[in-house]
């Protein structure tokens, strides 16, 4: 189960064989079935999670029972609730497997320890955080300035693989657009093809 | 003009007298009049900007001539287009003074140099980036899940000082809510008081 992670981290070209061994020595591999929760609202996020296989989502349950999806994470990406992880406060999110998934986990203590002894891992971590910040800025810009049609099209272009694998109501919930509006847009596009 | 920055950076408790001198040695102080641009769409963002006095905003001009406001920055905060600054690519934003303002600037080269010789500045930088990421996540959640009323109320609560200093149409443009909707909400609240 560590194979995908080894490939991923070597592709990043930042760590040596010895450092990879060090990282794996502190890692735990786990499988989650579809709909199982990895993190539950109210818990404190204790792990960095790398997705080796499958598809996860971070979502928030609103008081009226509807869901807001903050993030999808497919193979070769990381998923964590940053706020809860960094501040060690209860999370307001859930992390759930959308498909049967395999993940690699590091406890916060172990991961922070690795950051101290592997400077290139700290660099990678910083770079991923910068990428995340840029993506967040782009998403905010899209949220506040784009039409529903533009939001839908941008999602299809940016995440074709995720789009293929999740139901339309989850895309609606990620974009902050109603399910009805998104159905209407998709039908209009299909008629136009 | 460096006074506010000195107080700010000492409050953060992270740098020594010698390090403050080092930072100021690489800094340039500048004044901008209301409506002057500090960064213009298409330029590359070359500076870290600290706001000593006044109020700035980052905005994007849409093709139809309307504006989308990404950020307000008042005294004792930083403003930069991260994407353009980190990747050295042309920015899609403008940074403009909303009030007569005083800022302190570091070129990217100088600031990167300071990060290398002042480890605590790198820590502060990382902490600010994490805070920024958390705030972005909260803003995305608000964007995609809150009603217009909730968005308005959250802005008033989170940024009472900025709210007092900017016209309502700028708040509307920051929230991604139409000016008419926001006027309606404000009138309804005023009637309710």
mmCIF file of C-alpha atoms in Angstrom:
data_model
loop_
_atom_site.group_PDB
_atom_site.id
_atom_site.type_symbol
_atom_site.label_atom_id
_atom_site.label_comp_id
_atom_site.label_asym_id
_atom_site.label_seq_id
_atom_site.Cartn_x
_atom_site.Cartn_y
_atom_site.Cartn_z
ATOM 1 C CA UNK A 1 0.000 0.000 0.000
ATOM 2 C CA UNK A 2 2.999 2.307 0.320
ATOM 3 C CA UNK A 3 3.890 1.929 -3.378
ATOM 4 C CA UNK A 4 1.875 4.893 -4.664
ATOM 5 C CA UNK A 5 3.246 7.172 -1.981
ATOM 6 C CA UNK A 6 6.834 6.149 -2.740
ATOM 7 C CA UNK A 7 6.287 6.962 -6.409
ATOM 8 C CA UNK A 8 4.630 10.261 -5.521
ATOM 9 C CA UNK A 9 7.323 11.440 -3.133
ATOM 10 C CA UNK A 10 10.169 10.384 -5.474
ATOM 11 C CA UNK A 11 8.440 12.241 -8.336
ATOM 12 C CA UNK A 12 8.616 15.347 -6.184
ATOM 13 C CA UNK A 13 12.374 14.711 -6.267
ATOM 14 C CA UNK A 14 12.867 16.128 -2.832
ATOM 15 C CA UNK A 15 13.726 13.256 -0.539
ATOM 16 C CA UNK A 16 16.481 10.626 -0.478
ATOM 17 C CA UNK A 17 16.002 6.842 -0.129
ATOM 18 C CA UNK A 18 16.926 7.155 3.520
ATOM 19 C CA UNK A 19 14.360 9.905 4.026
ATOM 20 C CA UNK A 20 11.636 7.868 2.292
ATOM 21 C CA UNK A 21 12.409 4.987 4.690
ATOM 22 C CA UNK A 22 12.198 7.428 7.596
ATOM 23 C CA UNK A 23 8.790 8.685 6.434
ATOM 24 C CA UNK A 24 7.376 5.198 5.881
ATOM 25 C CA UNK A 25 8.672 4.108 9.278
ATOM 26 C CA UNK A 26 6.306 6.637 10.850
ATOM 27 C CA UNK A 27 3.367 5.938 8.531
ATOM 28 C CA UNK A 28 0.269 3.783 8.949
ATOM 29 C CA UNK A 29 -1.614 2.358 5.961
ATOM 30 C CA UNK A 30 -5.381 1.980 6.249
ATOM 31 C CA UNK A 31 -8.332 1.015 4.092
ATOM 32 C CA UNK A 32 -11.722 2.682 4.286
ATOM 33 C CA UNK A 33 -14.907 1.429 2.693
ATOM 34 C CA UNK A 34 -17.216 3.718 0.763
ATOM 35 C CA UNK A 35 -19.140 6.035 3.152
ATOM 36 C CA UNK A 36 -16.812 5.363 6.098
ATOM 37 C CA UNK A 37 -15.686 8.448 8.005
ATOM 38 C CA UNK A 38 -11.980 9.234 8.551
ATOM 39 C CA UNK A 39 -12.740 12.368 10.572
ATOM 40 C CA UNK A 40 -15.977 13.279 12.313
ATOM 41 C CA UNK A 41 -17.332 16.725 13.231
ATOM 42 C CA UNK A 42 -16.312 17.594 16.793
ATOM 43 C CA UNK A 43 -13.169 15.422 16.784
ATOM 44 C CA UNK A 44 -9.682 16.928 16.596
ATOM 45 C CA UNK A 45 -7.866 16.249 13.326
ATOM 46 C CA UNK A 46 -4.852 14.213 14.446
ATOM 47 C CA UNK A 47 -3.478 13.030 11.107
ATOM 48 C CA UNK A 48 -1.993 14.111 7.838
ATOM 49 C CA UNK A 49 -3.693 11.913 5.265
ATOM 50 C CA UNK A 50 -2.249 10.925 1.889
ATOM 51 C CA UNK A 51 -4.680 9.273 -0.547
ATOM 52 C CA UNK A 52 -3.036 6.268 -2.255
ATOM 53 C CA UNK A 53 -6.186 5.013 -3.902
ATOM 54 C CA UNK A 54 -9.836 6.010 -4.071
ATOM 55 C CA UNK A 55 -11.609 9.285 -3.492
ATOM 56 C CA UNK A 56 -12.413 11.221 -0.315
ATOM 57 C CA UNK A 57 -14.329 14.395 0.454
ATOM 58 C CA UNK A 58 -14.370 16.990 3.216
ATOM 59 C CA UNK A 59 -17.874 18.247 3.951
ATOM 60 C CA UNK A 60 -19.826 20.193 6.502
ATOM 61 C CA UNK A 61 -23.297 19.254 7.647
ATOM 62 C CA UNK A 62 -25.516 22.309 7.931
ATOM 63 C CA UNK A 63 -28.195 22.682 10.590
ATOM 64 C CA UNK A 64 -30.910 22.050 8.004
ATOM 65 C CA UNK A 65 -29.317 18.684 7.183
ATOM 66 C CA UNK A 66 -27.871 19.708 3.822
ATOM 67 C CA UNK A 67 -24.173 19.262 3.023
ATOM 68 C CA UNK A 68 -21.507 21.697 1.870
ATOM 69 C CA UNK A 69 -18.492 20.077 0.205
ATOM 70 C CA UNK A 70 -15.192 21.866 0.801
ATOM 71 C CA UNK A 71 -12.883 19.467 -0.985
ATOM 72 C CA UNK A 72 -12.495 16.317 -3.051
ATOM 73 C CA UNK A 73 -9.211 14.393 -2.759
ATOM 74 C CA UNK A 74 -8.349 11.647 -5.260
ATOM 75 C CA UNK A 75 -5.192 9.531 -5.608
ATOM 76 C CA UNK A 76 -1.859 11.270 -4.943
ATOM 77 C CA UNK A 77 -3.223 14.129 -2.950
ATOM 78 C CA UNK A 78 -3.290 15.104 0.702
ATOM 79 C CA UNK A 79 -6.351 15.779 2.808
ATOM 80 C CA UNK A 80 -6.514 17.315 6.270
ATOM 81 C CA UNK A 81 -8.584 19.886 8.131
ATOM 82 C CA UNK A 82 -5.835 22.497 8.443
ATOM 83 C CA UNK A 83 -7.535 24.546 11.129
ATOM 84 C CA UNK A 84 -8.225 21.631 13.433
ATOM 85 C CA UNK A 85 -4.819 20.056 12.735
ATOM 86 C CA UNK A 86 -2.794 23.215 13.373
ATOM 87 C CA UNK A 87 -4.776 24.601 16.298
ATOM 88 C CA UNK A 88 -5.792 21.217 17.766
ATOM 89 C CA UNK A 89 -9.388 22.405 18.028
ATOM 90 C CA UNK A 90 -12.549 20.375 17.261
ATOM 91 C CA UNK A 91 -13.225 20.205 13.529
ATOM 92 C CA UNK A 92 -16.449 21.473 11.962
ATOM 93 C CA UNK A 93 -15.987 19.091 9.034
ATOM 94 C CA UNK A 94 -16.300 15.423 8.185
ATOM 95 C CA UNK A 95 -13.879 13.532 5.958
ATOM 96 C CA UNK A 96 -15.534 10.600 4.218
ATOM 97 C CA UNK A 97 -14.561 7.990 1.645
ATOM 98 C CA UNK A 98 -16.680 8.414 -1.507
ATOM 99 C CA UNK A 99 -15.170 5.216 -2.940
ATOM 100 C CA UNK A 100 -13.385 2.304 -1.259
ATOM 101 C CA UNK A 101 -10.053 3.974 -0.502
ATOM 102 C CA UNK A 102 -6.525 3.350 0.726
ATOM 103 C CA UNK A 103 -4.749 6.051 2.683
ATOM 104 C CA UNK A 104 -1.479 6.621 4.514
ATOM 105 C CA UNK A 105 -1.625 8.401 7.846
ATOM 106 C CA UNK A 106 0.916 10.247 9.968
ATOM 107 C CA UNK A 107 0.085 11.486 13.444
ATOM 108 C CA UNK A 108 0.682 15.208 13.884
ATOM 109 C CA UNK A 109 3.514 14.504 16.332
ATOM 110 C CA UNK A 110 5.263 12.146 13.919
ATOM 111 C CA UNK A 111 4.782 14.435 10.929
ATOM 112 C CA UNK A 112 6.082 17.482 12.805
ATOM 113 C CA UNK A 113 9.089 15.376 13.826
ATOM 114 C CA UNK A 114 9.746 14.428 10.204
ATOM 115 C CA UNK A 115 9.557 18.101 9.162
ATOM 116 C CA UNK A 116 12.360 18.855 11.615
ATOM 117 C CA UNK A 117 14.729 16.159 10.359
ATOM 118 C CA UNK A 118 13.889 16.328 6.626
ATOM 119 C CA UNK A 119 14.328 19.959 5.537
ATOM 120 C CA UNK A 120 13.243 19.133 1.976
ATOM 121 C CA UNK A 121 9.950 17.792 3.365
ATOM 122 C CA UNK A 122 9.417 21.155 5.037
ATOM 123 C CA UNK A 123 10.091 22.819 1.665
ATOM 124 C CA UNK A 124 7.592 20.492 -0.044
ATOM 125 C CA UNK A 125 5.062 21.141 2.711
ATOM 126 C CA UNK A 126 5.494 24.894 2.263
ATOM 127 C CA UNK A 127 5.141 24.590 -1.508
ATOM 128 C CA UNK A 128 1.939 22.551 -1.162
ATOM 129 C CA UNK A 129 0.596 25.153 1.260
ATOM 130 C CA UNK A 130 1.366 27.931 -1.236
ATOM 131 C CA UNK A 131 -0.358 25.914 -4.018
ATOM 132 C CA UNK A 132 -3.312 25.411 -1.716
ATOM 133 C CA UNK A 133 -3.460 29.142 -0.988
ATOM 134 C CA UNK A 134 -3.375 29.973 -4.709
ATOM 135 C CA UNK A 135 -6.120 27.440 -5.439
ATOM 136 C CA UNK A 136 -8.190 28.878 -2.584
ATOM 137 C CA UNK A 137 -7.791 32.411 -3.970
ATOM 138 C CA UNK A 138 -8.916 31.222 -7.407
ATOM 139 C CA UNK A 139 -11.889 29.446 -5.889
ATOM 140 C CA UNK A 140 -12.921 32.560 -3.942
ATOM 141 C CA UNK A 141 -12.649 34.671 -7.102
ATOM 142 C CA UNK A 142 -14.807 32.127 -8.947
ATOM 143 C CA UNK A 143 -17.321 31.982 -6.069
ATOM 144 C CA UNK A 144 -17.903 35.701 -5.915
ATOM 145 C CA UNK A 145 -17.632 36.676 -9.575
ATOM 146 C CA UNK A 146 -18.607 33.804 -11.891
ATOM 147 C CA UNK A 147 -22.032 32.747 -13.159
ATOM 148 C CA UNK A 148 -23.318 29.264 -12.329
ATOM 149 C CA UNK A 149 -22.543 28.181 -15.904
ATOM 150 C CA UNK A 150 -18.937 29.382 -15.573
ATOM 151 C CA UNK A 151 -18.517 27.654 -12.208
ATOM 152 C CA UNK A 152 -19.786 24.378 -13.646
ATOM 153 C CA UNK A 153 -17.581 24.576 -16.728
ATOM 154 C CA UNK A 154 -14.505 25.474 -14.677
ATOM 155 C CA UNK A 155 -15.079 22.455 -12.418
ATOM 156 C CA UNK A 156 -15.428 20.105 -15.402
ATOM 157 C CA UNK A 157 -12.209 21.485 -16.908
ATOM 158 C CA UNK A 158 -10.193 21.532 -13.692
ATOM 159 C CA UNK A 159 -11.298 18.161 -12.274
ATOM 160 C CA UNK A 160 -12.480 15.965 -15.197
ATOM 161 C CA UNK A 161 -11.588 12.800 -13.291
ATOM 162 C CA UNK A 162 -13.456 13.766 -10.117
ATOM 163 C CA UNK A 163 -16.407 14.968 -12.224
ATOM 164 C CA UNK A 164 -16.664 11.511 -13.785
ATOM 165 C CA UNK A 165 -16.626 9.811 -10.390
ATOM 166 C CA UNK A 166 -19.058 11.829 -8.243
ATOM 167 C CA UNK A 167 -22.839 12.370 -8.502
ATOM 168 C CA UNK A 168 -24.001 15.752 -9.788
ATOM 169 C CA UNK A 169 -25.508 16.780 -6.439
ATOM 170 C CA UNK A 170 -22.015 16.666 -4.900
ATOM 171 C CA UNK A 171 -20.674 18.953 -7.621
ATOM 172 C CA UNK A 172 -23.580 21.321 -6.866
ATOM 173 C CA UNK A 173 -22.742 21.240 -3.181
ATOM 174 C CA UNK A 174 -19.034 21.965 -3.900
ATOM 175 C CA UNK A 175 -19.883 24.900 -6.162
ATOM 176 C CA UNK A 176 -22.576 26.398 -3.933
ATOM 177 C CA UNK A 177 -25.098 26.137 -6.764
ATOM 178 C CA UNK A 178 -28.474 24.458 -6.374
ATOM 179 C CA UNK A 179 -28.896 20.945 -7.743
ATOM 180 C CA UNK A 180 -31.771 22.157 -9.946
ATOM 181 C CA UNK A 181 -29.669 24.925 -11.499
ATOM 182 C CA UNK A 182 -26.844 22.483 -12.229
ATOM 183 C CA UNK A 183 -29.210 19.941 -13.819
ATOM 184 C CA UNK A 184 -30.635 22.692 -16.002
ATOM 185 C CA UNK A 185 -27.119 23.776 -17.076
ATOM 186 C CA UNK A 186 -26.087 20.222 -17.879
ATOM 187 C CA UNK A 187 -29.218 19.547 -19.891
ATOM 188 C CA UNK A 188 -28.777 22.788 -21.817
ATOM 189 C CA UNK A 189 -25.176 21.820 -22.614
ATOM 190 C CA UNK A 190 -26.166 18.306 -23.675
ATOM 191 C CA UNK A 191 -28.843 19.697 -25.987
ATOM 192 C CA UNK A 192 -26.253 22.080 -27.432
ATOM 193 C CA UNK A 193 -23.808 19.291 -28.293
ATOM 194 C CA UNK B 1 6.925 56.071 8.650
ATOM 195 C CA UNK B 2 8.636 52.929 9.942
ATOM 196 C CA UNK B 3 7.220 53.409 13.452
ATOM 197 C CA UNK B 4 4.045 51.369 12.992
ATOM 198 C CA UNK B 5 5.962 48.516 11.426
ATOM 199 C CA UNK B 6 8.485 48.466 14.269
ATOM 200 C CA UNK B 7 5.655 48.252 16.806
ATOM 201 C CA UNK B 8 3.927 45.542 14.764
ATOM 202 C CA UNK B 9 6.983 43.342 14.347
ATOM 203 C CA UNK B 10 8.034 43.725 18.011
ATOM 204 C CA UNK B 11 4.472 42.798 19.071
ATOM 205 C CA UNK B 12 4.927 39.585 17.149
ATOM 206 C CA UNK B 13 7.870 39.046 19.510
ATOM 207 C CA UNK B 14 9.841 37.201 16.915
ATOM 208 C CA UNK B 15 12.749 39.414 15.909
ATOM 209 C CA UNK B 16 15.631 41.045 17.769
ATOM 210 C CA UNK B 17 16.655 44.740 17.578
ATOM 211 C CA UNK B 18 19.412 43.756 15.162
ATOM 212 C CA UNK B 19 16.942 41.886 12.964
ATOM 213 C CA UNK B 20 14.518 44.837 12.938
ATOM 214 C CA UNK B 21 17.403 47.063 11.756
ATOM 215 C CA UNK B 22 18.224 44.494 9.071
ATOM 216 C CA UNK B 23 14.597 44.475 7.859
ATOM 217 C CA UNK B 24 14.289 48.259 7.818
ATOM 218 C CA UNK B 25 17.607 48.525 5.972
ATOM 219 C CA UNK B 26 15.997 46.685 3.054
ATOM 220 C CA UNK B 27 12.646 48.493 3.235
ATOM 221 C CA UNK B 28 11.254 51.435 1.284
ATOM 222 C CA UNK B 29 8.525 53.673 2.683
ATOM 223 C CA UNK B 30 6.004 55.151 0.266
ATOM 224 C CA UNK B 31 2.833 57.193 0.333
ATOM 225 C CA UNK B 32 -0.091 56.639 -2.007
ATOM 226 C CA UNK B 33 -2.993 58.975 -2.495
ATOM 227 C CA UNK B 34 -6.573 57.722 -2.548
ATOM 228 C CA UNK B 35 -7.293 55.860 -5.825
ATOM 229 C CA UNK B 36 -3.615 55.473 -6.743
ATOM 230 C CA UNK B 37 -2.600 51.979 -7.894
ATOM 231 C CA UNK B 38 0.246 50.057 -6.217
ATOM 232 C CA UNK B 39 -0.080 47.104 -8.606
ATOM 233 C CA UNK B 40 -1.735 47.051 -12.002
ATOM 234 C CA UNK B 41 -3.268 44.113 -13.893
ATOM 235 C CA UNK B 42 -0.672 42.599 -16.225
ATOM 236 C CA UNK B 43 2.336 43.665 -14.119
ATOM 237 C CA UNK B 44 4.369 41.204 -12.066
ATOM 238 C CA UNK B 45 3.977 41.644 -8.303
ATOM 239 C CA UNK B 46 7.520 42.528 -7.189
ATOM 240 C CA UNK B 47 6.914 43.589 -3.601
ATOM 241 C CA UNK B 48 5.742 42.468 -0.209
ATOM 242 C CA UNK B 49 3.626 45.349 1.059
ATOM 243 C CA UNK B 50 3.001 46.206 4.703
ATOM 244 C CA UNK B 51 0.260 48.773 5.362
ATOM 245 C CA UNK B 52 1.400 51.296 8.005
ATOM 246 C CA UNK B 53 -1.535 53.641 7.576
ATOM 247 C CA UNK B 54 -4.672 53.814 5.441
ATOM 248 C CA UNK B 55 -6.642 51.199 3.597
ATOM 249 C CA UNK B 56 -5.947 49.268 0.392
ATOM 250 C CA UNK B 57 -7.896 46.777 -1.664
ATOM 251 C CA UNK B 58 -7.090 44.037 -4.168
ATOM 252 C CA UNK B 59 -9.651 43.847 -6.961
ATOM 253 C CA UNK B 60 -10.176 42.310 -10.359
ATOM 254 C CA UNK B 61 -11.783 44.134 -13.242
ATOM 255 C CA UNK B 62 -14.208 41.884 -15.091
ATOM 256 C CA UNK B 63 -14.737 42.088 -18.838
ATOM 257 C CA UNK B 64 -18.091 43.797 -18.343
ATOM 258 C CA UNK B 65 -16.366 46.581 -16.396
ATOM 259 C CA UNK B 66 -17.590 45.528 -12.953
ATOM 260 C CA UNK B 67 -15.191 44.900 -10.081
ATOM 261 C CA UNK B 68 -14.641 41.915 -7.819
ATOM 262 C CA UNK B 69 -12.884 42.693 -4.529
ATOM 263 C CA UNK B 70 -10.626 39.939 -3.229
ATOM 264 C CA UNK B 71 -9.239 41.667 -0.184
ATOM 265 C CA UNK B 72 -9.201 44.764 2.022
ATOM 266 C CA UNK B 73 -6.000 45.560 3.929
ATOM 267 C CA UNK B 74 -5.982 48.160 6.715
ATOM 268 C CA UNK B 75 -3.196 49.225 9.094
ATOM 269 C CA UNK B 76 -0.866 46.491 10.353
ATOM 270 C CA UNK B 77 -1.587 43.995 7.657
ATOM 271 C CA UNK B 78 0.229 42.699 4.598
ATOM 272 C CA UNK B 79 -0.996 42.774 1.038
ATOM 273 C CA UNK B 80 0.470 40.994 -1.977
ATOM 274 C CA UNK B 81 -0.752 38.998 -4.960
ATOM 275 C CA UNK B 82 0.657 35.658 -3.829
ATOM 276 C CA UNK B 83 0.364 33.941 -7.181
ATOM 277 C CA UNK B 84 2.112 36.670 -9.142
ATOM 278 C CA UNK B 85 4.714 37.170 -6.406
ATOM 279 C CA UNK B 86 5.631 33.504 -6.026
ATOM 280 C CA UNK B 87 5.470 32.485 -9.672
ATOM 281 C CA UNK B 88 6.616 35.832 -11.104
ATOM 282 C CA UNK B 89 3.739 35.790 -13.575
ATOM 283 C CA UNK B 90 1.561 38.756 -14.626
ATOM 284 C CA UNK B 91 -1.107 39.518 -12.059
ATOM 285 C CA UNK B 92 -4.815 39.472 -12.837
ATOM 286 C CA UNK B 93 -5.474 41.906 -9.987
ATOM 287 C CA UNK B 94 -5.094 45.571 -9.124
ATOM 288 C CA UNK B 95 -4.015 46.859 -5.715
ATOM 289 C CA UNK B 96 -5.390 50.326 -5.016
ATOM 290 C CA UNK B 97 -5.393 52.777 -2.124
ATOM 291 C CA UNK B 98 -8.977 53.352 -0.910
ATOM 292 C CA UNK B 99 -7.709 56.092 1.453
ATOM 293 C CA UNK B 100 -4.475 58.113 1.473
ATOM 294 C CA UNK B 101 -2.085 55.434 2.672
ATOM 295 C CA UNK B 102 1.479 54.800 3.848
ATOM 296 C CA UNK B 103 3.122 51.503 3.079
ATOM 297 C CA UNK B 104 6.462 49.766 3.496
ATOM 298 C CA UNK B 105 7.775 47.756 0.579
ATOM 299 C CA UNK B 106 10.369 45.016 0.199
ATOM 300 C CA UNK B 107 11.412 43.700 -3.191
ATOM 301 C CA UNK B 108 10.989 39.951 -3.559
ATOM 302 C CA UNK B 109 14.744 39.501 -3.752
ATOM 303 C CA UNK B 110 15.342 41.463 -0.546
ATOM 304 C CA UNK B 111 12.504 39.768 1.311
ATOM 305 C CA UNK B 112 13.656 36.270 0.288
ATOM 306 C CA UNK B 113 17.146 37.246 1.466
ATOM 307 C CA UNK B 114 15.767 38.336 4.849
ATOM 308 C CA UNK B 115 13.875 35.029 5.199
ATOM 309 C CA UNK B 116 17.189 33.198 4.826
ATOM 310 C CA UNK B 117 19.032 35.167 7.512
ATOM 311 C CA UNK B 118 16.139 35.654 9.975
ATOM 312 C CA UNK B 119 14.694 32.213 10.748
ATOM 313 C CA UNK B 120 12.042 33.716 13.026
ATOM 314 C CA UNK B 121 10.822 35.832 10.102
ATOM 315 C CA UNK B 122 10.391 32.640 8.118
ATOM 316 C CA UNK B 123 8.377 31.216 11.031
ATOM 317 C CA UNK B 124 6.215 34.357 11.142
ATOM 318 C CA UNK B 125 5.772 34.224 7.376
ATOM 319 C CA UNK B 126 4.683 30.593 7.609
ATOM 320 C CA UNK B 127 2.274 31.378 10.430
ATOM 321 C CA UNK B 128 0.713 34.248 8.464
ATOM 322 C CA UNK B 129 0.347 31.944 5.466
ATOM 323 C CA UNK B 130 -1.408 29.335 7.626
ATOM 324 C CA UNK B 131 -3.724 32.054 9.029
ATOM 325 C CA UNK B 132 -4.407 33.204 5.483
ATOM 326 C CA UNK B 133 -5.209 29.638 4.430
ATOM 327 C CA UNK B 134 -7.619 29.218 7.356
ATOM 328 C CA UNK B 135 -9.325 32.526 6.575
ATOM 329 C CA UNK B 136 -9.607 31.498 2.909
ATOM 330 C CA UNK B 137 -11.200 28.188 3.885
ATOM 331 C CA UNK B 138 -13.718 30.012 6.084
ATOM 332 C CA UNK B 139 -14.476 32.455 3.286
ATOM 333 C CA UNK B 140 -15.049 29.611 0.795
ATOM 334 C CA UNK B 141 -17.373 27.868 3.252
ATOM 335 C CA UNK B 142 -19.292 31.137 3.710
ATOM 336 C CA UNK B 143 -19.396 31.743 -0.065
ATOM 337 C CA UNK B 144 -20.890 28.391 -0.922
ATOM 338 C CA UNK B 145 -23.159 27.774 2.058
ATOM 339 C CA UNK B 146 -24.389 31.029 3.620
ATOM 340 C CA UNK B 147 -27.351 33.213 2.712
ATOM 341 C CA UNK B 148 -26.755 36.838 1.656
ATOM 342 C CA UNK B 149 -27.946 37.990 5.084
ATOM 343 C CA UNK B 150 -25.452 35.706 6.836
ATOM 344 C CA UNK B 151 -22.617 36.858 4.563
ATOM 345 C CA UNK B 152 -23.399 40.504 5.299
ATOM 346 C CA UNK B 153 -23.644 39.952 9.057
ATOM 347 C CA UNK B 154 -20.419 37.937 9.138
ATOM 348 C CA UNK B 155 -18.578 40.740 7.322
ATOM 349 C CA UNK B 156 -19.876 43.387 9.739
ATOM 350 C CA UNK B 157 -18.811 41.244 12.712
ATOM 351 C CA UNK B 158 -15.409 40.233 11.335
ATOM 352 C CA UNK B 159 -14.364 43.624 9.901
ATOM 353 C CA UNK B 160 -16.286 46.372 11.751
ATOM 354 C CA UNK B 161 -13.519 48.903 11.087
ATOM 355 C CA UNK B 162 -13.323 48.223 7.342
ATOM 356 C CA UNK B 163 -17.137 48.198 7.155
ATOM 357 C CA UNK B 164 -17.182 51.719 8.593
ATOM 358 C CA UNK B 165 -14.632 52.977 6.064
ATOM 359 C CA UNK B 166 -15.782 51.563 2.715
ATOM 360 C CA UNK B 167 -18.905 52.249 0.621
ATOM 361 C CA UNK B 168 -21.573 49.529 0.602
ATOM 362 C CA UNK B 169 -21.032 48.682 -3.065
ATOM 363 C CA UNK B 170 -17.482 47.548 -2.199
ATOM 364 C CA UNK B 171 -18.798 45.249 0.521
ATOM 365 C CA UNK B 172 -21.238 43.834 -2.041
ATOM 366 C CA UNK B 173 -18.395 43.263 -4.471
ATOM 367 C CA UNK B 174 -16.308 41.519 -1.771
ATOM 368 C CA UNK B 175 -19.182 39.237 -0.777
ATOM 369 C CA UNK B 176 -20.315 38.425 -4.307
ATOM 370 C CA UNK B 177 -23.792 39.733 -3.519
ATOM 371 C CA UNK B 178 -25.576 42.312 -5.669
ATOM 372 C CA UNK B 179 -25.619 45.909 -4.480
ATOM 373 C CA UNK B 180 -29.431 45.877 -4.543
ATOM 374 C CA UNK B 181 -29.643 42.784 -2.329
ATOM 375 C CA UNK B 182 -27.218 44.303 0.168
ATOM 376 C CA UNK B 183 -29.141 47.612 0.304
ATOM 377 C CA UNK B 184 -32.326 45.676 0.919
ATOM 378 C CA UNK B 185 -30.692 43.685 3.754
ATOM 379 C CA UNK B 186 -29.305 46.812 5.368
ATOM 380 C CA UNK B 187 -32.620 48.632 5.198
ATOM 381 C CA UNK B 188 -34.437 45.633 6.673
ATOM 382 C CA UNK B 189 -31.919 45.517 9.547
ATOM 383 C CA UNK B 190 -32.199 49.280 10.159
ATOM 384 C CA UNK B 191 -35.996 49.015 10.267
ATOM 385 C CA UNK B 192 -35.665 46.124 12.712
ATOM 386 C CA UNK B 193 -33.518 48.121 15.148
#
